[in-house]
PDB file of C-alpha atoms in Angstrom:
ATOM      1  CA  UNK H  93     -15.329  10.375  17.805  1.00 68.00           C
ATOM      2  CA  UNK H  94     -17.890  11.870  15.423  1.00 80.00           C
ATOM      3  CA  UNK H  95     -15.685  14.952  14.822  1.00 89.00           C
ATOM      4  CA  UNK H  96     -12.710  12.761  13.961  1.00 91.00           C
ATOM      5  CA  UNK H  97     -14.886  10.572  11.781  1.00 92.00           C
ATOM      6  CA  UNK H  98     -16.103  13.630   9.852  1.00 93.00           C
ATOM      7  CA  UNK H  99     -12.549  14.872   9.332  1.00 94.00           C
ATOM      8  CA  UNK H 100     -11.474  11.447   8.037  1.00 92.00           C
ATOM      9  CA  UNK H 101     -14.350  11.375   5.575  1.00 92.00           C
ATOM     10  CA  UNK H 102     -13.673  14.953   4.424  1.00 93.00           C
ATOM     11  CA  UNK H 103     -10.020  14.039   3.655  1.00 91.00           C
ATOM     12  CA  UNK H 104     -11.027  10.829   1.893  1.00 89.00           C
ATOM     13  CA  UNK H 105     -13.626  12.580  -0.305  1.00 90.00           C
ATOM     14  CA  UNK H 106     -11.327  15.449  -1.207  1.00 89.00           C
ATOM     15  CA  UNK H 107      -7.925  13.792  -1.765  1.00 85.00           C
ATOM     16  CA  UNK H 108      -8.212  10.132  -0.694  1.00 86.00           C
ATOM     17  CA  UNK H 109      -5.530  10.408   1.987  1.00 86.00           C
ATOM     18  CA  UNK H 110      -5.536  11.126   5.713  1.00 87.00           C
ATOM     19  CA  UNK H 111      -2.748  11.620   8.226  1.00 87.00           C
ATOM     20  CA  UNK H 112      -3.502   9.973  11.595  1.00 88.00           C
ATOM     21  CA  UNK H 113      -2.014  10.893  14.964  1.00 89.00           C
ATOM     22  CA  UNK H 114      -2.965   9.411  18.355  1.00 91.00           C
ATOM     23  CA  UNK H 115      -3.960   6.325  16.412  1.00 90.00           C
ATOM     24  CA  UNK H 116      -3.071   3.787  19.085  1.00 91.00           C
ATOM     25  CA  UNK H 117      -0.295   1.993  17.198  1.00 90.00           C
ATOM     26  CA  UNK H 118       2.647   2.365  19.546  1.00 91.00           C
ATOM     27  CA  UNK H 119       5.470   4.360  17.917  1.00 89.00           C
ATOM     28  CA  UNK H 120       8.032   1.972  19.524  1.00 92.00           C
ATOM     29  CA  UNK H 121       6.407  -0.934  17.646  1.00 93.00           C
ATOM     30  CA  UNK H 122       6.639   0.952  14.353  1.00 90.00           C
ATOM     31  CA  UNK H 123      10.334   1.782  14.943  1.00 91.00           C
ATOM     32  CA  UNK H 124      11.034  -1.826  15.886  1.00 96.00           C
ATOM     33  CA  UNK H 125       9.439  -3.039  12.630  1.00 94.00           C
ATOM     34  CA  UNK H 126      11.510  -0.577  10.612  1.00 92.00           C
ATOM     35  CA  UNK H 127      14.612  -1.923  12.361  1.00 96.00           C
ATOM     36  CA  UNK H 128      13.634  -5.446  11.335  1.00 98.00           C
ATOM     37  CA  UNK H 129      13.058  -4.202   7.781  1.00 96.00           C
ATOM     38  CA  UNK H 130      16.523  -2.674   7.619  1.00 94.00           C
ATOM     39  CA  UNK H 131      18.072  -5.829   9.024  1.00 98.00           C
ATOM     40  CA  UNK H 132      16.301  -7.912   6.398  1.00 98.00           C
ATOM     41  CA  UNK H 133      17.290  -5.750   3.432  1.00 97.00           C
ATOM     42  CA  UNK H 134      20.877  -5.507   4.717  1.00 96.00           C
ATOM     43  CA  UNK H 135      21.213  -9.291   4.240  1.00 98.00           C
ATOM     44  CA  UNK H 136      23.219 -10.485   1.235  1.00 97.00           C
ATOM     45  CA  UNK H 137      21.098 -11.000  -1.874  1.00 96.00           C
ATOM     46  CA  UNK H 138      21.518 -14.760  -1.853  1.00 97.00           C
ATOM     47  CA  UNK H 139      20.211 -14.868   1.736  1.00 98.00           C
ATOM     48  CA  UNK H 140      17.129 -12.790   0.888  1.00 98.00           C
ATOM     49  CA  UNK H 141      16.439 -14.991  -2.128  1.00 97.00           C
ATOM     50  CA  UNK H 142      15.962 -17.935   0.232  1.00 98.00           C
ATOM     51  CA  UNK H 143      12.391 -16.561   0.557  1.00 98.00           C
ATOM     52  CA  UNK H 144      11.756 -16.010  -3.171  1.00 96.00           C
ATOM     53  CA  UNK H 145       8.613 -14.326  -4.470  1.00 94.00           C
ATOM     54  CA  UNK H 146       7.089 -16.738  -7.030  1.00 92.00           C
ATOM     55  CA  UNK H 147       7.438 -15.674 -10.678  1.00 85.00           C
ATOM     56  CA  UNK H 148       3.674 -15.351 -10.887  1.00 76.00           C
ATOM     57  CA  UNK H 149       2.378 -12.092  -9.494  1.00 70.00           C
ATOM     58  CA  UNK H 150      -0.748 -13.798  -8.229  1.00 75.00           C
ATOM     59  CA  UNK H 151       1.092 -15.351  -5.246  1.00 88.00           C
ATOM     60  CA  UNK H 152       2.250 -12.089  -3.720  1.00 86.00           C
ATOM     61  CA  UNK H 153       4.484 -13.328  -0.886  1.00 95.00           C
ATOM     62  CA  UNK H 154       8.197 -13.423  -0.183  1.00 97.00           C
ATOM     63  CA  UNK H 155      11.161 -11.367  -1.467  1.00 97.00           C
ATOM     64  CA  UNK H 156      11.417  -9.459  -4.786  1.00 93.00           C
ATOM     65  CA  UNK H 157      14.774  -8.016  -5.835  1.00 91.00           C
ATOM     66  CA  UNK H 158      15.124  -4.497  -7.318  1.00 84.00           C
ATOM     67  CA  UNK H 159      13.646  -4.177 -10.804  1.00 71.00           C
ATOM     68  CA  UNK H 160      11.497  -7.306 -10.580  1.00 65.00           C
ATOM     69  CA  UNK H 161       8.178  -5.661  -9.712  1.00 51.00           C
ATOM     70  CA  UNK H 162       6.939  -2.780 -11.896  1.00 50.00           C
ATOM     71  CA  UNK H 163       3.885  -0.964 -10.602  1.00 44.00           C
ATOM     72  CA  UNK H 164       1.420   0.175 -13.274  1.00 40.00           C
ATOM     73  CA  UNK H 165      -1.908   1.923 -13.361  1.00 42.00           C
ATOM     74  CA  UNK H 166      -4.569  -0.275 -15.023  1.00 41.00           C
ATOM     75  CA  UNK H 167      -2.363  -1.773 -17.742  1.00 41.00           C
ATOM     76  CA  UNK H 168      -3.312  -5.400 -18.414  1.00 40.00           C
ATOM     77  CA  UNK H 169      -2.568  -6.382 -22.044  1.00 44.00           C
ATOM     78  CA  UNK H 170       0.693  -8.266 -22.470  1.00 49.00           C
ATOM     79  CA  UNK H 171       1.961  -5.977 -25.230  1.00 50.00           C
ATOM     80  CA  UNK H 172       1.274  -2.817 -23.181  1.00 46.00           C
ATOM     81  CA  UNK H 173       2.891  -4.345 -20.103  1.00 41.00           C
ATOM     82  CA  UNK H 174       6.059  -5.270 -22.035  1.00 51.00           C
ATOM     83  CA  UNK H 175       6.343  -1.745 -23.460  1.00 50.00           C
ATOM     84  CA  UNK H 176       5.721  -0.253 -20.004  1.00 39.00           C
ATOM     85  CA  UNK H 177       8.451  -2.374 -18.388  1.00 44.00           C
ATOM     86  CA  UNK H 178      10.947  -1.421 -21.133  1.00 50.00           C
ATOM     87  CA  UNK H 179      10.314   2.262 -20.440  1.00 49.00           C
ATOM     88  CA  UNK H 180      11.833   2.103 -16.952  1.00 53.00           C
ATOM     89  CA  UNK H 181      12.237   0.168 -13.745  1.00 59.00           C
ATOM     90  CA  UNK H 182      10.984   0.463 -10.182  1.00 66.00           C
ATOM     91  CA  UNK H 183      14.164   0.787  -8.047  1.00 74.00           C
ATOM     92  CA  UNK H 184      12.975  -0.999  -4.961  1.00 83.00           C
ATOM     93  CA  UNK H 185      13.081  -4.373  -3.260  1.00 91.00           C
ATOM     94  CA  UNK H 186      10.225  -5.796  -1.223  1.00 93.00           C
ATOM     95  CA  UNK H 187       9.059  -8.483   1.144  1.00 97.00           C
ATOM     96  CA  UNK H 188       5.379  -9.431   1.450  1.00 95.00           C
ATOM     97  CA  UNK H 189       3.604 -11.433   4.154  1.00 97.00           C
ATOM     98  CA  UNK H 190       0.034 -12.068   5.229  1.00 94.00           C
ATOM     99  CA  UNK H 191      -1.780 -14.143   7.816  1.00 93.00           C
ATOM    100  CA  UNK H 192      -0.316 -17.564   8.393  1.00 96.00           C
ATOM    101  CA  UNK H 193      -3.495 -19.530   7.596  1.00 92.00           C
ATOM    102  CA  UNK H 194      -4.182 -17.933   4.210  1.00 89.00           C
ATOM    103  CA  UNK H 195      -4.903 -20.879   1.830  1.00 86.00           C
ATOM    104  CA  UNK H 196      -4.623 -18.755  -1.319  1.00 82.00           C
ATOM    105  CA  UNK H 197      -1.268 -17.090  -0.565  1.00 88.00           C
ATOM    106  CA  UNK H 198       0.823 -19.061   1.928  1.00 95.00           C
ATOM    107  CA  UNK H 199       3.632 -17.040   3.426  1.00 98.00           C
ATOM    108  CA  UNK H 200       7.200 -17.562   2.204  1.00 98.00           C
ATOM    109  CA  UNK H 201       9.711 -17.087   5.046  1.00 99.00           C
ATOM    110  CA  UNK H 202      13.474 -17.125   5.380  1.00 98.00           C
ATOM    111  CA  UNK H 203      14.899 -20.121   7.185  1.00 98.00           C
ATOM    112  CA  UNK H 204      14.764 -19.132  10.857  1.00 98.00           C
ATOM    113  CA  UNK H 205      18.530 -19.296  11.348  1.00 98.00           C
ATOM    114  CA  UNK H 206      19.142 -16.685   8.609  1.00 98.00           C
ATOM    115  CA  UNK H 207      17.392 -13.892  10.560  1.00 99.00           C
ATOM    116  CA  UNK H 208      16.108 -15.267  13.890  1.00 98.00           C
ATOM    117  CA  UNK H 209      12.932 -13.565  15.084  1.00 98.00           C
ATOM    118  CA  UNK H 210      12.040 -11.929  11.743  1.00 99.00           C
ATOM    119  CA  UNK H 211       8.994 -14.112  11.059  1.00 98.00           C
ATOM    120  CA  UNK H 212       7.611 -13.555  14.569  1.00 98.00           C
ATOM    121  CA  UNK H 213       8.163  -9.782  14.330  1.00 98.00           C
ATOM    122  CA  UNK H 214       6.359  -9.530  10.968  1.00 98.00           C
ATOM    123  CA  UNK H 215       3.345 -11.515  12.174  1.00 98.00           C
ATOM    124  CA  UNK H 216       3.083  -9.559  15.374  1.00 97.00           C
ATOM    125  CA  UNK H 217       3.189  -6.237  13.519  1.00 95.00           C
ATOM    126  CA  UNK H 218       0.670  -7.549  10.961  1.00 95.00           C
ATOM    127  CA  UNK H 219      -1.876  -8.091  13.769  1.00 94.00           C
ATOM    128  CA  UNK H 220      -0.998  -4.786  15.424  1.00 94.00           C
ATOM    129  CA  UNK H 221      -1.891  -3.109  12.124  1.00 91.00           C
ATOM    130  CA  UNK H 222      -5.087  -5.138  11.965  1.00 90.00           C
ATOM    131  CA  UNK H 223      -6.184  -3.697  15.318  1.00 92.00           C
ATOM    132  CA  UNK H 224      -5.555  -0.175  13.917  1.00 91.00           C
ATOM    133  CA  UNK H 225      -7.532  -1.180  10.834  1.00 88.00           C
ATOM    134  CA  UNK H 226     -10.582  -2.059  12.976  1.00 90.00           C
ATOM    135  CA  UNK H 227     -10.456   1.300  14.815  1.00 92.00           C
ATOM    136  CA  UNK H 228     -10.084   3.185  11.574  1.00 90.00           C
ATOM    137  CA  UNK H 229     -12.914   1.356   9.761  1.00 89.00           C
ATOM    138  CA  UNK H 230     -15.261   2.062  12.711  1.00 93.00           C
ATOM    139  CA  UNK H 231     -14.443   5.787  12.448  1.00 93.00           C
ATOM    140  CA  UNK H 232     -14.918   5.784   8.645  1.00 90.00           C
ATOM    141  CA  UNK H 233     -18.282   4.057   8.929  1.00 91.00           C
ATOM    142  CA  UNK H 234     -19.372   6.671  11.520  1.00 94.00           C
ATOM    143  CA  UNK H 235     -18.338   9.428   9.127  1.00 93.00           C
ATOM    144  CA  UNK H 236     -20.531   7.874   6.409  1.00 89.00           C
ATOM    145  CA  UNK H 237     -23.485   7.724   8.870  1.00 91.00           C
ATOM    146  CA  UNK H 238     -23.375   3.942   8.886  1.00 90.00           C
ATOM    147  CA  UNK H 239     -23.333   1.615  11.898  1.00 92.00           C
ATOM    148  CA  UNK H 240     -19.771   1.660  13.159  1.00 93.00           C
ATOM    149  CA  UNK H 241     -19.515  -2.097  12.556  1.00 91.00           C
ATOM    150  CA  UNK H 242     -20.550  -1.816   8.896  1.00 86.00           C
ATOM    151  CA  UNK H 243     -17.101  -2.465   7.397  1.00 83.00           C
ATOM    152  CA  UNK H 244     -16.037  -4.972  10.034  1.00 83.00           C
ATOM    153  CA  UNK H 245     -18.190  -7.787   8.651  1.00 76.00           C
ATOM    154  CA  UNK H 246     -16.211  -7.505   5.405  1.00 73.00           C
ATOM    155  CA  UNK H 247     -12.803  -7.612   7.086  1.00 72.00           C
ATOM    156  CA  UNK H 248     -13.143 -10.335   9.694  1.00 67.00           C
ATOM    157  CA  UNK H 249     -10.865 -12.762   7.828  1.00 66.00           C
ATOM    158  CA  UNK H 250      -8.010 -10.228   7.608  1.00 66.00           C
ATOM    159  CA  UNK H 251      -7.107 -10.920   4.006  1.00 75.00           C
ATOM    160  CA  UNK H 252      -4.516  -8.197   4.239  1.00 85.00           C
ATOM    161  CA  UNK H 253      -0.842  -7.784   3.328  1.00 88.00           C
ATOM    162  CA  UNK H 254       2.168  -6.406   5.144  1.00 92.00           C
ATOM    163  CA  UNK H 255       4.852  -5.064   2.783  1.00 91.00           C
ATOM    164  CA  UNK H 256       8.396  -4.131   3.691  1.00 94.00           C
ATOM    165  CA  UNK H 257       9.862  -1.830   1.048  1.00 90.00           C
ATOM    166  CA  UNK H 258      13.418  -0.592   0.567  1.00 90.00           C
ATOM    167  CA  UNK H 259      14.340   1.997  -2.036  1.00 83.00           C
ATOM    168  CA  UNK H 260      18.159   1.909  -2.528  1.00 81.00           C
ATOM    169  CA  UNK H 261      20.171   5.090  -3.265  1.00 71.00           C
ATOM    170  CA  UNK H 262      19.634   6.252  -6.844  1.00 64.00           C
ATOM    171  CA  UNK H 263      20.717   9.272  -8.909  1.00 58.00           C
ATOM    172  CA  UNK H 264      17.950  11.873  -8.627  1.00 54.00           C
ATOM    173  CA  UNK H 265      18.227  12.677 -12.338  1.00 53.00           C
ATOM    174  CA  UNK H 266      17.046   9.134 -13.112  1.00 49.00           C
ATOM    175  CA  UNK H 267      13.956   9.693 -10.980  1.00 51.00           C
ATOM    176  CA  UNK H 268      13.333  13.101 -12.524  1.00 54.00           C
ATOM    177  CA  UNK H 269      13.513  11.874 -16.132  1.00 51.00           C
ATOM    178  CA  UNK H 270      11.632   8.637 -15.376  1.00 52.00           C
ATOM    179  CA  UNK H 271      14.522   6.357 -16.366  1.00 48.00           C
ATOM    180  CA  UNK H 272      13.863   4.779 -13.000  1.00 49.00           C
ATOM    181  CA  UNK H 273      11.152   5.221 -10.403  1.00 47.00           C
ATOM    182  CA  UNK H 274      10.883   4.088  -6.831  1.00 42.00           C
ATOM    183  CA  UNK H 275       7.217   3.285  -7.240  1.00 51.00           C
ATOM    184  CA  UNK H 276       5.552   4.649 -10.326  1.00 46.00           C
ATOM    185  CA  UNK H 277       2.291   6.620 -10.310  1.00 46.00           C
ATOM    186  CA  UNK H 278      -0.591   4.301  -9.435  1.00 39.00           C
ATOM    187  CA  UNK H 279      -3.659   3.873  -7.251  1.00 46.00           C
ATOM    188  CA  UNK H 280      -3.823   1.082  -4.668  1.00 42.00           C
ATOM    189  CA  UNK H 281      -6.191  -1.847  -5.152  1.00 37.00           C
ATOM    190  CA  UNK H 282      -7.287  -2.558  -1.614  1.00 42.00           C
ATOM    191  CA  UNK H 283      -9.673  -0.878   0.811  1.00 41.00           C
ATOM    192  CA  UNK H 284      -7.146   1.342   2.538  1.00 45.00           C
ATOM    193  CA  UNK H 285      -3.321   1.336   2.837  1.00 45.00           C
ATOM    194  CA  UNK H 286      -1.006   2.514   5.578  1.00 47.00           C
ATOM    195  CA  UNK H 287       2.208   3.945   4.029  1.00 45.00           C
ATOM    196  CA  UNK H 288       4.099   7.142   3.073  1.00 44.00           C
ATOM    197  CA  UNK H 289       4.639   8.846  -0.370  1.00 68.00           C
ATOM    198  CA  UNK H 290       3.663  11.656  -2.807  1.00 78.00           C
ATOM    199  CA  UNK H 291       0.034  12.373  -3.830  1.00 81.00           C
ATOM    200  CA  UNK H 292      -1.269  13.591  -7.199  1.00 81.00           C
ATOM    201  CA  UNK H 293      -2.701  17.118  -7.025  1.00 81.00           C
ATOM    202  CA  UNK H 294      -6.487  16.719  -7.518  1.00 78.00           C
ATOM    203  CA  UNK H 295      -6.564  20.055  -9.388  1.00 83.00           C
ATOM    204  CA  UNK H 296      -3.468  19.474 -11.579  1.00 86.00           C
ATOM    205  CA  UNK H 297      -2.737  15.818 -12.392  1.00 81.00           C
ATOM    206  CA  UNK H 298       0.743  16.677 -13.690  1.00 82.00           C
ATOM    207  CA  UNK H 299       1.841  17.692 -10.168  1.00 85.00           C
ATOM    208  CA  UNK H 300       2.623  15.437  -7.199  1.00 80.00           C
ATOM    209  CA  UNK H 301       2.516  16.875  -3.640  1.00 81.00           C
ATOM    210  CA  UNK H 302       4.893  15.458  -0.988  1.00 79.00           C
ATOM    211  CA  UNK H 303       3.108  14.341   2.158  1.00 79.00           C
ATOM    212  CA  UNK H 304       4.587  16.218   5.157  1.00 78.00           C
ATOM    213  CA  UNK H 305       6.499  14.115   7.656  1.00 76.00           C
ATOM    214  CA  UNK H 306       4.818  14.154  11.106  1.00 81.00           C
ATOM    215  CA  UNK H 307       6.715  12.079  13.675  1.00 80.00           C
ATOM    216  CA  UNK H 308       4.612   9.128  14.855  1.00 83.00           C
ATOM    217  CA  UNK H 309       1.865   9.743  12.289  1.00 85.00           C
ATOM    218  CA  UNK H 310       0.382   7.075  10.038  1.00 86.00           C
ATOM    219  CA  UNK H 311      -0.624   7.893   6.444  1.00 86.00           C
ATOM    220  CA  UNK H 312      -3.756   6.115   5.271  1.00 86.00           C
ATOM    221  CA  UNK H 313      -4.968   6.208   1.677  1.00 83.00           C
ATOM    222  CA  UNK H 314      -8.232   4.913   0.221  1.00 82.00           C
ATOM    223  CA  UNK H 315      -7.778   2.246  -2.450  1.00 76.00           C
ATOM    224  CA  UNK H 316      -9.735   1.293  -5.565  1.00 77.00           C
ATOM    225  CA  UNK H 317     -12.014  -0.951  -3.495  1.00 74.00           C
ATOM    226  CA  UNK H 318     -13.076   1.897  -1.250  1.00 79.00           C
ATOM    227  CA  UNK H 319     -13.697   4.132  -4.255  1.00 80.00           C
ATOM    228  CA  UNK H 320     -15.916   1.438  -5.820  1.00 77.00           C
ATOM    229  CA  UNK H 321     -17.520   0.774  -2.454  1.00 74.00           C
ATOM    230  CA  UNK H 322     -18.495   4.436  -2.052  1.00 78.00           C
ATOM    231  CA  UNK H 323     -19.508   4.861  -5.694  1.00 81.00           C
ATOM    232  CA  UNK H 324     -16.581   7.290  -6.081  1.00 82.00           C
ATOM    233  CA  UNK H 325     -17.689   9.485  -3.204  1.00 86.00           C
ATOM    234  CA  UNK H 326     -14.282   8.534  -1.692  1.00 86.00           C
ATOM    235  CA  UNK H 327     -11.223   9.068  -3.910  1.00 84.00           C
ATOM    236  CA  UNK H 328      -8.598   6.470  -4.778  1.00 82.00           C
ATOM    237  CA  UNK H 329      -5.808   8.902  -5.597  1.00 81.00           C
ATOM    238  CA  UNK H 330      -2.816   8.242  -7.803  1.00 82.00           C
ATOM    239  CA  UNK H 331       0.464   8.432  -5.879  1.00 69.00           C
ATOM    240  CA  UNK H 332       4.139   7.592  -6.245  1.00 73.00           C
ATOM    241  CA  UNK H 333       7.480   7.470  -4.399  1.00 67.00           C
ATOM    242  CA  UNK H 334      10.327   9.739  -5.500  1.00 62.00           C
ATOM    243  CA  UNK H 335      13.145  11.522  -3.617  1.00 56.00           C
ATOM    244  CA  UNK H 336      12.366  12.748  -0.092  1.00 58.00           C
ATOM    245  CA  UNK H 337      12.057  16.553  -0.219  1.00 55.00           C
ATOM    246  CA  UNK H 338      15.393  18.428   0.284  1.00 56.00           C
ATOM    247  CA  UNK H 339      17.322  15.179   0.878  1.00 54.00           C
ATOM    248  CA  UNK H 340      19.224  14.786  -2.413  1.00 51.00           C
ATOM    249  CA  UNK H 341      22.950  15.028  -1.672  1.00 48.00           C
ATOM    250  CA  UNK H 342      25.505  17.241  -3.391  1.00 53.00           C
ATOM    251  CA  UNK H 343      26.475  14.246  -5.476  1.00 52.00           C
ATOM    252  CA  UNK H 344      22.902  14.129  -6.864  1.00 55.00           C
ATOM    253  CA  UNK H 345      22.108  10.818  -5.122  1.00 60.00           C
ATOM    254  CA  UNK H 346      18.713  10.343  -3.508  1.00 55.00           C
ATOM    255  CA  UNK H 347      19.262   8.585  -0.148  1.00 61.00           C
ATOM    256  CA  UNK H 348      17.811   5.170   0.704  1.00 72.00           C
ATOM    257  CA  UNK H 349      14.251   5.087   1.936  1.00 77.00           C
ATOM    258  CA  UNK H 350      12.118   2.512   3.754  1.00 81.00           C
ATOM    259  CA  UNK H 351       8.332   2.186   4.046  1.00 85.00           C
ATOM    260  CA  UNK H 352       5.881  -0.336   5.475  1.00 86.00           C
ATOM    261  CA  UNK H 353       2.492  -0.373   3.706  1.00 85.00           C
ATOM    262  CA  UNK H 354      -0.340  -2.508   5.097  1.00 84.00           C
ATOM    263  CA  UNK H 355      -3.023  -3.299   2.546  1.00 77.00           C
ATOM    264  CA  UNK H 356      -6.666  -4.146   3.346  1.00 71.00           C
ATOM    265  CA  UNK H 357      -9.013  -5.995   0.972  1.00 63.00           C
ATOM    266  CA  UNK H 358     -12.578  -7.359   0.855  1.00 60.00           C
ATOM    267  CA  UNK H 359     -15.731  -7.924  -1.314  1.00 52.00           C
ATOM    268  CA  UNK H 360     -17.093  -4.718  -2.796  1.00 52.00           C
ATOM    269  CA  UNK H 361     -20.517  -3.317  -3.688  1.00 51.00           C
ATOM    270  CA  UNK H 362     -21.721   0.247  -3.425  1.00 51.00           C
ATOM    271  CA  UNK H 363     -22.402   1.479   0.139  1.00 52.00           C
ATOM    272  CA  UNK H 364     -26.026   2.399   0.931  1.00 55.00           C
ATOM    273  CA  UNK H 365     -26.501   6.176   0.697  1.00 54.00           C
ATOM    274  CA  UNK H 366     -23.832   6.712  -2.015  1.00 57.00           C
ATOM    275  CA  UNK H 367     -26.195   6.029  -4.930  1.00 54.00           C
ATOM    276  CA  UNK H 368     -29.811   6.626  -5.919  1.00 63.00           C
ATOM    277  CA  UNK H 369     -31.876   7.026  -9.113  1.00 66.00           C
ATOM    278  CA  UNK H 370     -30.125  10.283  -9.981  1.00 73.00           C
ATOM    279  CA  UNK H 371     -26.664   8.895  -9.174  1.00 71.00           C
ATOM    280  CA  UNK H 372     -26.799   5.168 -10.000  1.00 69.00           C
ATOM    281  CA  UNK H 373     -24.137   2.606  -9.130  1.00 59.00           C
ATOM    282  CA  UNK H 374     -21.054   3.047 -11.285  1.00 63.00           C
ATOM    283  CA  UNK H 375     -19.604  -0.420 -10.702  1.00 57.00           C
ATOM    284  CA  UNK H 376     -20.855  -3.966 -10.505  1.00 61.00           C
ATOM    285  CA  UNK H 377     -20.033  -5.934  -7.287  1.00 57.00           C
ATOM    286  CA  UNK H 378     -16.587  -7.526  -7.470  1.00 55.00           C
ATOM    287  CA  UNK H 379     -14.685  -9.837  -5.104  1.00 53.00           C
ATOM    288  CA  UNK H 380     -11.327  -8.920  -3.667  1.00 52.00           C
ATOM    289  CA  UNK H 381      -9.819 -12.100  -5.061  1.00 54.00           C
ATOM    290  CA  UNK H 382     -10.954 -11.331  -8.613  1.00 57.00           C
ATOM    291  CA  UNK H 383      -9.733  -7.735  -8.671  1.00 52.00           C
ATOM    292  CA  UNK H 384      -6.541  -8.180  -6.695  1.00 52.00           C
ATOM    293  CA  UNK H 385      -5.331 -11.156  -8.734  1.00 54.00           C
ATOM    294  CA  UNK H 386      -5.897  -9.140 -11.906  1.00 53.00           C
ATOM    295  CA  UNK H 387      -3.806  -6.238 -10.590  1.00 50.00           C
ATOM    296  CA  UNK H 388      -1.114  -8.449  -9.074  1.00 48.00           C
ATOM    297  CA  UNK H 389      -0.614 -10.390 -12.302  1.00 53.00           C
ATOM    298  CA  UNK H 390       0.291  -7.097 -14.034  1.00 47.00           C
ATOM    299  CA  UNK H 391       3.106  -6.397 -11.580  1.00 51.00           C
ATOM    300  CA  UNK H 392       5.431  -9.244 -12.645  1.00 50.00           C
TER     301      UNK H 392
END
C-alpha cells in the first residue's frame, strides 16, 4: 500500500495525473456505463432535451447540446468570456448527474419511458465511483504521510458529479486550427477527476501529450482544489481533448469519442506539512461551493 501511495504522490507532484490499474472498479461496470452513455447520446435531440441543462451554469445538471458549454481556463469577465466563445466552440454534448439528495443541484432526468433504466444505471455507477474515490483518497493521504482517513472527513457528503461526454465526428483540421475543440485547454476545479484526455507537457506548455490507452485503466487527475489543498505541492495540470492518436480517417474526420469523468469536490485549506515559515500558504481557505459556482458560471 505504501509503495503504491508513494507512486501516486510522485505522479501527482510531477504531472498531476496518474493511471490506475487493479483499482477495484469492475471493468464490466465501466463498459456497461459506456453502453448507457452511447444509448443516451444516440437518442434524437428532442428526446435528450427533455432533461435540459438550465441556462445558468451554476445548476450543472442535465443535458447540454453541442456548442452550448465552452470550457475556459480562469476567464470570468463577461467581455472576455464573449470574445472567448466567439473564437471557437467545444464540439461535445454532455449529461451531468450527482447524488439524488443534493439540495443545491437537483438532478434533471429524462422521463423514465424515454430510456428505461438510464437513471438507475447512472446513480449506481456514481456510487461505484465514490467507492473508488474513498480507496484512492486513502492511498493519497498515506503518500502525504497523513492519516489514511484525512481526506475522507471532507468527502463524506459525496458532493461529486458524474459526467457523460460525447464528442461527435469532426474534421481534424478544425481541431488543429482551433476553429473547434472537443474540450479546450483547462484545469479541473475539483479535488480529483476520473477521465481520459491529453496533458500539457510540464516542460513545454505549447505541447500536449496523449495519455496512453491501457485497457481497464482509470485516469485520475488532480484538480485545482487539490493543488490549493497541497499548497501547489500537487499539480493541477492543464489538459484538453483532441483527436485520438492515429485515428483520423483518410477523409480527415476525427471519429466520435466518449468519456465519463467523475469529479470530486470539498472545502479546501492547505494540508499540514505542505507549508511553513519559509514556504507560507499561497491560498486562503475556500469552500467548494464558492469556487465551483464561479467556474461553472463561466461555462455557459
